[in-house]
Every structure is written in structure tokens, then in C-alpha cells.
Tab-separated table of C-alpha atoms and ligand atoms in Angstrom:
chain	number	residue	atom	x	y	z
A	9	MET	CA	-1.067	12.720	14.701
A	10	GLU	CA	-3.254	15.824	15.074
A	11	VAL	CA	-4.520	15.230	11.563
A	12	LEU	CA	-5.572	11.697	12.392
A	13	LEU	CA	-7.253	12.699	15.637
A	14	GLU	CA	-9.156	15.445	13.861
A	15	LEU	CA	-10.326	12.965	11.226
A	16	SER	CA	-11.472	10.558	13.915
A	17	ARG	CA	-13.479	13.338	15.579
A	18	ARG	CA	-15.301	13.807	12.278
A	19	ALA	CA	-15.987	10.107	11.762
A	20	ASP	CA	-19.761	10.467	11.533
A	21	GLU	CA	-19.561	13.267	9.029
A	22	LEU	CA	-17.121	11.242	6.930
A	23	GLY	CA	-19.255	8.112	7.202
A	24	VAL	CA	-16.507	5.903	8.607
A	25	ASP	CA	-16.326	3.676	11.671
A	26	ILE	CA	-13.336	4.399	13.879
A	27	LEU	CA	-11.774	1.404	15.594
A	28	PRO	CA	-9.287	1.936	18.411
A	29	ALA	CA	-5.953	0.243	17.756
A	30	THR	CA	-6.165	-2.023	20.769
A	31	ARG	CA	-4.693	-5.130	19.219
A	32	ARG	CA	-0.959	-5.677	19.575
A	33	ALA	CA	0.812	-7.748	16.986
A	34	THR	CA	2.420	-10.690	18.776
A	35	PHE	CA	6.070	-11.654	18.564
A	36	GLU	CA	5.121	-14.506	16.235
A	37	GLU	CA	3.061	-12.212	14.002
A	38	LEU	CA	5.889	-9.678	13.726
A	39	SER	CA	8.190	-12.577	12.885
A	40	LEU	CA	6.087	-13.395	9.820
A	41	ALA	CA	7.951	-10.601	8.025
A	42	HIS	CA	10.984	-10.028	10.263
A	43	THR	CA	13.611	-12.271	11.781
A	44	PRO	CA	12.939	-13.213	15.421
A	45	GLU	CA	16.346	-11.733	16.268
A	46	TYR	CA	15.335	-8.380	14.813
A	47	VAL	CA	11.966	-8.362	16.609
A	48	ALA	CA	13.781	-9.147	19.861
A	49	ALA	CA	16.259	-6.335	19.210
A	50	ILE	CA	13.451	-3.797	18.730
A	51	ALA	CA	11.679	-5.159	21.824
A	52	SER	CA	14.864	-4.536	23.794
A	53	THR	CA	14.627	-0.786	23.053
A	54	VAL	CA	11.702	-0.430	25.487
A	55	GLY	CA	12.466	2.368	27.914
A	56	ARG	CA	15.423	3.601	25.895
A	57	SER	CA	16.151	6.234	23.282
A	58	LEU	CA	18.328	4.812	20.542
A	59	MET	CA	19.385	5.742	17.035
A	60	LEU	CA	18.772	2.727	14.789
A	61	ASP	CA	19.559	4.519	11.543
A	62	PRO	CA	20.217	8.199	10.754
A	63	ASP	CA	16.452	8.779	10.312
A	64	THR	CA	15.109	6.245	12.773
A	65	PHE	CA	15.081	6.659	16.522
A	66	THR	CA	13.287	4.921	19.326
A	67	MET	CA	11.846	6.462	22.437
A	68	ALA	CA	10.758	4.622	25.552
A	69	ASP	CA	7.439	3.452	24.088
A	70	SER	CA	8.309	3.097	20.399
A	71	TYR	CA	8.221	-0.706	20.443
A	72	HIS	CA	4.775	-0.727	22.031
A	73	VAL	CA	3.433	1.832	19.575
A	74	ALA	CA	4.871	-0.113	16.636
A	75	CYS	CA	3.235	-3.316	17.934
A	76	HIS	CA	-0.116	-1.527	17.941
A	77	ALA	CA	0.446	-0.128	14.448
A	78	ALA	CA	1.114	-3.602	13.080
A	79	GLY	CA	-1.688	-5.052	15.204
A	80	ALA	CA	-4.217	-2.554	13.854
A	81	SER	CA	-3.329	-3.665	10.343
A	82	LEU	CA	-3.899	-7.322	11.263
A	83	ASP	CA	-7.170	-6.439	12.985
A	84	LEU	CA	-8.377	-4.857	9.749
A	85	VAL	CA	-7.329	-7.913	7.738
A	86	ASP	CA	-9.433	-10.135	10.013
A	87	ARG	CA	-12.436	-7.832	9.899
A	88	VAL	CA	-12.367	-7.342	6.141
A	89	VAL	CA	-11.929	-11.064	5.529
A	90	ALA	CA	-14.864	-11.711	7.880
A	91	HIS	CA	-16.971	-9.207	5.856
A	92	GLU	CA	-17.444	-7.062	8.930
A	93	PHE	CA	-16.135	-4.179	6.862
A	94	HIS	CA	-15.829	-3.839	3.122
A	95	ASN	CA	-12.489	-2.040	3.256
A	96	GLY	CA	-10.337	-0.233	5.778
A	97	PHE	CA	-7.703	2.401	6.345
A	98	ALA	CA	-5.097	1.861	9.059
A	99	ALA	CA	-4.226	5.411	10.092
A	100	VAL	CA	-1.154	4.318	12.005
A	101	ARG	CA	2.326	5.541	12.774
A	102	PRO	CA	5.145	4.639	12.693
A	103	PRO	CA	5.018	3.846	8.981
A	104	GLY	CA	6.465	0.571	7.738
A	105	HIS	CA	7.550	0.231	4.136
A	106	HIS	CA	11.266	0.981	4.619
A	107	ALA	CA	11.676	-1.640	7.357
A	108	GLU	CA	13.467	-4.679	5.984
A	109	ARG	CA	13.447	-8.209	7.348
A	110	ASP	CA	16.190	-7.353	9.842
A	111	ARG	CA	16.735	-3.612	9.574
A	112	ALA	CA	14.939	-0.455	10.763
A	113	MET	CA	15.087	2.417	8.314
A	114	GLY	CA	13.445	5.672	7.271
A	115	PHE	CA	11.212	6.167	10.358
A	116	CYS	CA	10.049	2.528	10.071
A	117	LEU	CA	10.426	-0.176	12.738
A	118	PHE	CA	8.070	-2.940	11.614
A	119	ASN	CA	6.790	-3.322	8.064
A	120	ASN	CA	3.041	-3.096	8.647
A	121	ALA	CA	2.049	-3.895	5.061
A	122	ALA	CA	4.421	-6.848	4.806
A	123	ILE	CA	3.244	-8.264	8.133
A	124	ALA	CA	-0.389	-7.872	7.015
A	125	ALA	CA	0.330	-9.620	3.710
A	126	ALA	CA	2.237	-12.474	5.347
A	127	TYR	CA	-0.540	-12.822	7.919
A	128	ALA	CA	-3.186	-13.079	5.188
A	129	LEU	CA	-1.143	-15.804	3.488
A	130	ARG	CA	-0.576	-17.764	6.689
A	131	HIS	CA	-3.761	-17.301	8.689
A	132	HIS	CA	-6.341	-16.797	5.969
A	133	ARG	CA	-4.707	-19.244	3.584
A	134	MET	CA	-4.561	-16.749	0.768
A	135	GLU	CA	-2.384	-17.456	-2.232
A	136	ARG	CA	-2.161	-14.047	-3.897
A	137	VAL	CA	-1.876	-10.677	-2.169
A	138	LEU	CA	-1.238	-7.425	-4.025
A	139	ILE	CA	0.594	-4.551	-2.347
A	140	VAL	CA	0.356	-1.231	-4.197
A	141	ASP	CA	2.750	1.372	-2.777
A	142	TRP	CA	2.005	4.959	-3.806
A	143	ASP	CA	4.238	6.635	-1.210
A	144	VAL	CA	6.699	8.983	-2.938
A	145	HIS	CA	9.596	6.892	-1.609
A	146	HIS	CA	10.377	3.374	-2.743
A	147	GLY	CA	9.338	0.716	-0.228
A	148	ASN	CA	12.684	-1.036	-0.126
A	149	GLY	CA	11.631	-3.059	2.914
A	150	THR	CA	8.501	-4.521	1.362
A	151	GLN	CA	10.424	-5.298	-1.814
A	152	GLU	CA	13.189	-7.052	0.127
A	153	ILE	CA	10.832	-9.124	2.262
A	154	PHE	CA	8.944	-10.561	-0.734
A	155	TRP	CA	11.825	-10.508	-3.258
A	156	ASN	CA	11.646	-14.280	-3.800
A	157	ASP	CA	7.946	-14.789	-3.075
A	158	PRO	CA	5.464	-15.134	-5.975
A	159	ARG	CA	2.476	-15.005	-3.622
A	160	VAL	CA	2.903	-11.287	-3.013
A	161	LEU	CA	2.952	-8.926	-5.968
A	162	TYR	CA	4.646	-5.694	-4.932
A	163	VAL	CA	4.017	-2.697	-7.199
A	164	SER	CA	5.624	0.631	-6.297
A	165	LEU	CA	5.359	4.079	-7.836
A	166	HIS	CA	7.992	6.445	-6.510
A	167	GLN	CA	10.201	9.386	-7.241
A	168	PHE	CA	13.557	8.312	-8.658
A	169	PRO	CA	16.366	8.974	-8.110
A	170	PHE	CA	15.447	9.615	-4.486
A	171	TYR	CA	15.654	8.154	-0.991
A	172	PRO	CA	16.277	5.265	-0.339
A	173	GLY	CA	17.942	4.711	-3.734
A	174	THR	CA	16.236	1.430	-4.628
A	175	GLY	CA	13.321	0.858	-7.008
A	176	ARG	CA	14.897	0.875	-10.459
A	177	PHE	CA	13.043	-0.536	-13.463
A	178	ASP	CA	15.149	-3.665	-13.519
A	179	GLU	CA	14.495	-4.663	-9.895
A	180	VAL	CA	11.912	-7.355	-10.639
A	181	GLY	CA	12.419	-9.950	-7.897
A	182	ASP	CA	14.382	-13.177	-8.051
A	183	GLY	CA	13.957	-16.947	-7.932
A	184	ASP	CA	10.287	-17.930	-7.781
A	185	GLY	CA	9.494	-14.267	-7.131
A	186	ARG	CA	10.887	-13.088	-10.445
A	187	GLY	CA	8.307	-10.782	-12.071
A	188	PHE	CA	6.402	-10.261	-8.813
A	189	THR	CA	8.168	-6.992	-8.036
A	190	VAL	CA	7.156	-4.119	-10.309
A	191	ASN	CA	8.901	-0.779	-10.012
A	192	ILE	CA	7.638	2.399	-11.653
A	193	PRO	CA	10.314	5.036	-10.995
A	194	LEU	CA	9.008	8.496	-11.880
A	195	PRO	CA	11.119	11.593	-12.476
A	196	ARG	CA	10.793	14.518	-10.088
A	197	GLY	CA	7.919	16.877	-10.866
A	198	CYS	CA	5.325	14.352	-12.057
A	199	GLY	CA	1.724	15.133	-11.172
A	200	ASP	CA	-1.770	13.714	-11.459
A	201	ASP	CA	-1.431	12.954	-15.175
A	202	GLU	CA	1.671	10.792	-14.834
A	203	TRP	CA	0.620	9.016	-11.642
A	204	THR	CA	-2.843	8.289	-13.018
A	205	ALA	CA	-1.365	7.070	-16.295
A	206	ALA	CA	0.933	4.721	-14.381
A	207	PHE	CA	-2.076	3.132	-12.729
A	208	ARG	CA	-3.996	2.809	-15.964
A	209	ARG	CA	-1.140	1.502	-18.080
A	210	VAL	CA	0.860	-0.610	-15.604
A	211	VAL	CA	-0.746	-1.195	-12.202
A	212	GLU	CA	-4.192	-2.156	-13.500
A	213	PRO	CA	-3.194	-4.549	-16.293
A	214	ILE	CA	-0.671	-6.383	-14.113
A	215	ALA	CA	-3.055	-6.536	-11.148
A	216	HIS	CA	-5.862	-7.883	-13.317
A	217	ALA	CA	-3.583	-10.604	-14.611
A	218	PHE	CA	-2.431	-11.465	-11.069
A	219	LYS	CA	-5.993	-11.640	-9.652
A	220	PRO	CA	-5.279	-10.757	-6.022
A	221	GLN	CA	-7.440	-12.157	-3.226
A	222	LEU	CA	-6.617	-9.123	-1.059
A	223	VAL	CA	-5.350	-5.656	-1.973
A	224	LEU	CA	-3.107	-3.762	0.436
A	225	VAL	CA	-2.072	-0.185	-0.202
A	226	SER	CA	1.014	1.443	1.269
A	227	ALA	CA	-0.700	4.806	1.225
A	228	GLY	CA	1.799	7.585	1.660
A	229	PHE	CA	0.762	11.125	0.809
A	230	ASP	CA	4.212	12.632	0.358
A	231	ALA	CA	3.832	12.738	-3.428
A	232	HIS	CA	1.480	15.666	-2.800
A	233	ALA	CA	2.457	18.967	-4.408
A	234	LYS	CA	2.669	20.623	-1.005
A	235	ASP	CA	4.757	17.956	0.696
A	236	PRO	CA	8.066	19.295	1.992
A	237	LEU	CA	9.997	16.038	1.474
A	238	GLY	CA	8.740	14.847	-1.896
A	239	GLY	CA	9.268	16.562	-5.237
A	240	MET	CA	6.040	15.554	-6.940
A	241	ARG	CA	2.898	17.478	-7.883
A	242	VAL	CA	0.069	15.120	-7.047
A	243	THR	CA	-3.182	16.691	-5.799
A	244	GLU	CA	-6.259	15.295	-4.088
A	245	THR	CA	-7.655	14.613	-7.553
A	246	GLY	CA	-4.742	12.289	-8.262
A	247	PHE	CA	-5.120	10.437	-4.976
A	248	ALA	CA	-8.850	10.024	-5.659
A	249	SER	CA	-8.047	8.500	-9.019
A	250	MET	CA	-5.480	6.133	-7.498
A	251	ALA	CA	-7.975	5.113	-4.814
A	252	ASP	CA	-10.606	4.380	-7.461
A	253	SER	CA	-8.094	2.282	-9.335
A	254	VAL	CA	-7.167	0.028	-6.406
A	255	LEU	CA	-10.823	-0.199	-5.352
A	256	SER	CA	-11.769	-1.417	-8.811
A	257	ILE	CA	-9.004	-4.032	-8.725
A	258	ALA	CA	-10.220	-5.231	-5.316
A	259	ARG	CA	-13.820	-5.279	-6.487
A	260	GLU	CA	-13.072	-7.373	-9.562
A	261	HIS	CA	-10.869	-9.987	-7.949
A	262	ALA	CA	-10.993	-9.804	-4.156
A	263	GLY	CA	-14.667	-9.293	-3.360
A	264	GLY	CA	-13.742	-5.690	-2.557
A	265	LYS	CA	-11.248	-6.622	0.181
A	266	LEU	CA	-8.840	-3.700	0.433
A	267	ILE	CA	-6.850	-2.221	3.280
A	268	ALA	CA	-4.762	0.924	3.054
A	269	LEU	CA	-1.988	1.563	5.549
A	270	LEU	CA	-0.682	5.040	6.151
A	271	GLU	CA	2.966	5.541	5.238
A	272	GLY	CA	4.487	9.014	4.710
A	273	GLY	CA	2.913	12.467	4.342
A	274	TYR	CA	4.523	15.515	5.915
A	275	ASP	CA	2.387	18.544	5.066
A	276	ILE	CA	-0.401	18.649	7.624
A	277	GLY	CA	-2.991	20.299	5.392
A	278	ALA	CA	-2.213	18.160	2.358
A	279	LEU	CA	-2.220	14.968	4.425
A	280	SER	CA	-5.554	15.805	5.991
A	281	ALA	CA	-7.250	16.710	2.718
A	282	SER	CA	-5.787	13.712	0.892
A	283	VAL	CA	-6.712	11.153	3.547
A	284	GLU	CA	-10.217	12.592	3.642
A	285	THR	CA	-10.495	12.318	-0.130
A	286	VAL	CA	-9.341	8.699	-0.130
A	287	LEU	CA	-11.681	7.815	2.750
A	288	GLY	CA	-14.498	9.334	0.712
A	289	ARG	CA	-13.742	6.962	-2.176
A	290	PHE	CA	-13.513	4.005	0.207
A	291	THR	CA	-16.861	4.725	1.848
A	292	ARG	CA	-18.479	5.281	-1.518
A	293	ALA	CA	-17.232	1.900	-2.718
A	294	ALA	CA	-18.532	0.232	0.434
A	295	LYS	CA	-21.931	1.888	0.057
A	296	GLU	CA	-22.228	0.801	-3.559
A	297	VAL	CA	-21.830	-2.783	-2.477
A	298	GLY	CA	-24.128	-2.245	0.485
A	299	THR	CA	-26.986	-1.117	-1.686
A	300	SER	CA	-26.517	-3.909	-4.161
A	301	SER	CA	-26.434	-6.651	-1.560
A	302	ALA	CA	-29.621	-7.917	-0.007
A	303	GLY	CA	-30.020	-6.112	3.271
A	304	GLY	CA	-28.514	-7.366	6.544
A	305	THR	CA	-24.878	-7.626	7.285
A	306	GLU	CA	-25.008	-10.531	9.656
A	307	THR	CA	-26.211	-13.507	7.709
A	308	GLY	CA	-24.177	-15.121	5.005
A	309	PRO	CA	-21.477	-13.538	2.948
A	310	PRO	CA	-23.069	-10.329	1.720
A	311	ARG	CA	-20.424	-9.359	-0.787
A	312	PRO	CA	-20.783	-10.165	-4.444
A	313	ARG	CA	-17.667	-11.737	-5.826
A	314	THR	CA	-16.499	-11.518	-9.361
A	315	ARG	CA	-13.866	-14.000	-10.266
A	316	GLY	CA	-12.167	-15.286	-13.347
A	317	GLY	CA	-14.429	-15.311	-16.379
A	318	GLU	CA	-15.703	-11.809	-16.755
A	319	VAL	CA	-12.379	-10.105	-16.151
A	320	THR	CA	-10.996	-8.884	-19.383
A	321	GLY	CA	-7.812	-7.129	-18.404
A	322	PRO	CA	-7.019	-3.463	-18.633
A	323	ALA	CA	-9.702	-1.035	-19.639
A	324	ARG	CA	-8.591	0.975	-22.626
A	325	ARG	CA	-10.240	4.211	-21.726
A	326	ASP	CA	-8.172	6.457	-23.911
A	327	GLU	CA	-7.783	6.475	-27.605
A	328	ALA	CA	-4.213	6.880	-28.734
A	329	GLY	CA	-4.448	10.583	-29.523
A	330	SER	CA	-5.644	11.901	-26.204
A	331	ALA	CA	-3.654	9.424	-24.134
A	332	ALA	CA	-0.328	10.916	-25.134
A	333	THR	CA	-1.150	14.374	-23.857
A	334	ARG	CA	-2.863	13.233	-20.684
A	335	ASP	CA	-0.031	10.877	-19.802
A	336	GLY	CA	2.353	13.797	-19.532
A	337	ARG	CA	5.885	12.517	-19.208
A	338	PHE	CA	4.826	8.958	-18.444
A	339	GLY	CA	5.459	7.742	-21.989
A	340	GLU	CA	9.199	7.296	-21.611
A	341	VAL	CA	8.811	5.716	-18.175
A	342	PHE	CA	6.230	3.315	-19.577
A	343	ALA	CA	8.558	2.121	-22.328
A	344	ARG	CA	11.195	1.171	-19.769
A	345	VAL	CA	8.755	-0.466	-17.362
A	346	ARG	CA	7.314	-2.481	-20.219
A	347	ALA	CA	10.758	-3.566	-21.348
A	348	ALA	CA	11.697	-4.696	-17.825
A	349	GLN	CA	8.400	-6.487	-17.207
A	350	SER	CA	7.765	-7.932	-20.680
A	351	PRO	CA	9.046	-11.423	-19.754
A	352	TYR	CA	6.388	-11.609	-17.028
A	353	TRP	CA	3.410	-9.421	-17.927
A	354	LYS	CA	1.617	-8.271	-21.042
A	355	LEU	CA	1.617	-4.470	-21.114
B	1	ZN	ZN1	7.544	8.411	1.969
């Protein structure tokens, strides 16, 4: 929390607008991704300290705080859709991606990203929302909530095997949602090369084929080399590259509409530096659009949209020779992801 407050104090220097999280998600909004019974159960914890799961406790105000965390995410969806902001970062806690439809887990009460995605589908009549989850843990909750839903493409990169145990290659969704869950399980010790390669070789081509109208990012920073919980070696350079990747996907298909939601990240210094790096990429992307659009922000939709025609799928930036070395250990992971996803996506 100190990290986030410090960042907000430096808002001007960072070139970002800070919005107070004054909006509470309503019972109905929380129920877009959770069962009403579950929402009521969490609401009933007000004023009490309870253990919901070995990692997940409530204190007197936890329900209220979680309502504001989800509400801040919805506020950003509205503002980005209304072109008030080009993109946004919901620096909220508690995190959300482990929370399932009717179960609290892994520090998470309400699944902020899932609620935001479901809200965009329902209230902004979107048909395709992409959730990219780069937290070091698999977002079992987000996967479970949209397991059968082809309108939400869930793509997760995570350490495996690791908590919570889900996120294998062959978990691809079911029913109409088959192929709309993409898991990229990475072995312990992967760094910028492998994570960046995963974006270039899997996330980008699948996202370009899906053509999302909104991009949400479950942005955890516990894959950082200094994180005490994760076992990965990602640095600020890697997070910058991942941010550029999702920004380019949003720019090509969604008129730039992208919202990141904070998930994990447990080394104070690494979290601070990484969030600052990602915010830098976000503000740069917003400025690029600002300068290319014709002045004012109040009349007409100022954002250029690229849709359909000119999108040509994944950029092949590397020739075969150099790709192998820069991809580190991603090669063997890629072969298995491709095998699992080949019925649904061209990789
Ligand atoms: Zn995590």
C-alpha cells in the first residue's frame, strides 16, 4: 500500500491522473462474476475476522475495501470506453484472480478482472474481451468463471508447477468456451527472454486472431526476480516489453482501450519500480495517440480505430537463427502450447 501511495504522490512527475476509488461495485455488479449467495456470504463478514481459506482472511472492513477495488475497475472501464482516458491502471487491493465464482482464495475475495470483463460485456455490449494474466500464479478464478464463455479469451502465463496447481497446457476451456482459455505454464527460473518470447509467439498471434474490443491485464509483479514468493527472473525490462505487447494489441483492435488491474507483487522495491515502468509505457502510448489526434478531448471520438483489414497477425520480428537463443527455454513450452491450442488457433 505504501508503494501505491508513493506512486500517487508522484502522479505529476509520472504524467498520470490519479482517480480516487470512490465507486463501490454494487451487489448486482459483483454478481456478474460471482453467485449472489457468495456475494452475500462475503457481505456478511462485515465487522468480523474470518478465515475463508488458508491464505484468505477478512477483517472488519474487508468487504467494503473489496467493493471499492472492484468498483474502481468498473469506473476505469466506463471512463476508457467513454474516451475520457486512453488506458488505465487500477492500483487496487485485494487482488482478484484466484477468486472463483463462489470461492475466496489466495488473498482474493472478488475477481476484479472477471467482474470488469463481465461488466463490459453486459453494460457496454461488447462481444470480445481479452484478459492477459501475467501474474506469476495461475488465475484459476478467472479461468473458472469464463471456462464455457467464448466472449472472454483468458490467456495466462505462470510458473508451473506452482500455487494454485491449475493452468496446465491442456486446460483450454469447455463447451462453447473451448479454445478460449490459453495456458502458458513456464518452468521455474524463466526470465525476460522466455516471458517476452511467450508474448511474441503465443499471446500476440492468438490475440490478433481474436480481435478484442477491450484488453484487460491481470498485472501481478510477482514474477520479478526479487519477489519472495515467485521463482522467476523477470526484470523491469521484461515488464516493459509485456506492457508494449498488450498496448499494441489494444491499439490494433480495441482503439487502445486497455485496463490493467494490480494482482500480486510482494517485494516493495521491485513492485514500485515495475509499476512505474509499466505506467511509463501506458502514458507513452496515450501520448502517441494524443499527438496524432486532432486536438481537443471533448468533441467526438478522438481515438483512431484500426479494425479488421490491415491486421495481419503476428509480427515475425526474429529470424529463425536469433529467435532460438533469445527465446531461452521457451522452445519446449511453445511446442506443448501449440499442440494444445492447434485445434483453435494458428501458431
Ligand atoms: Zn501472484
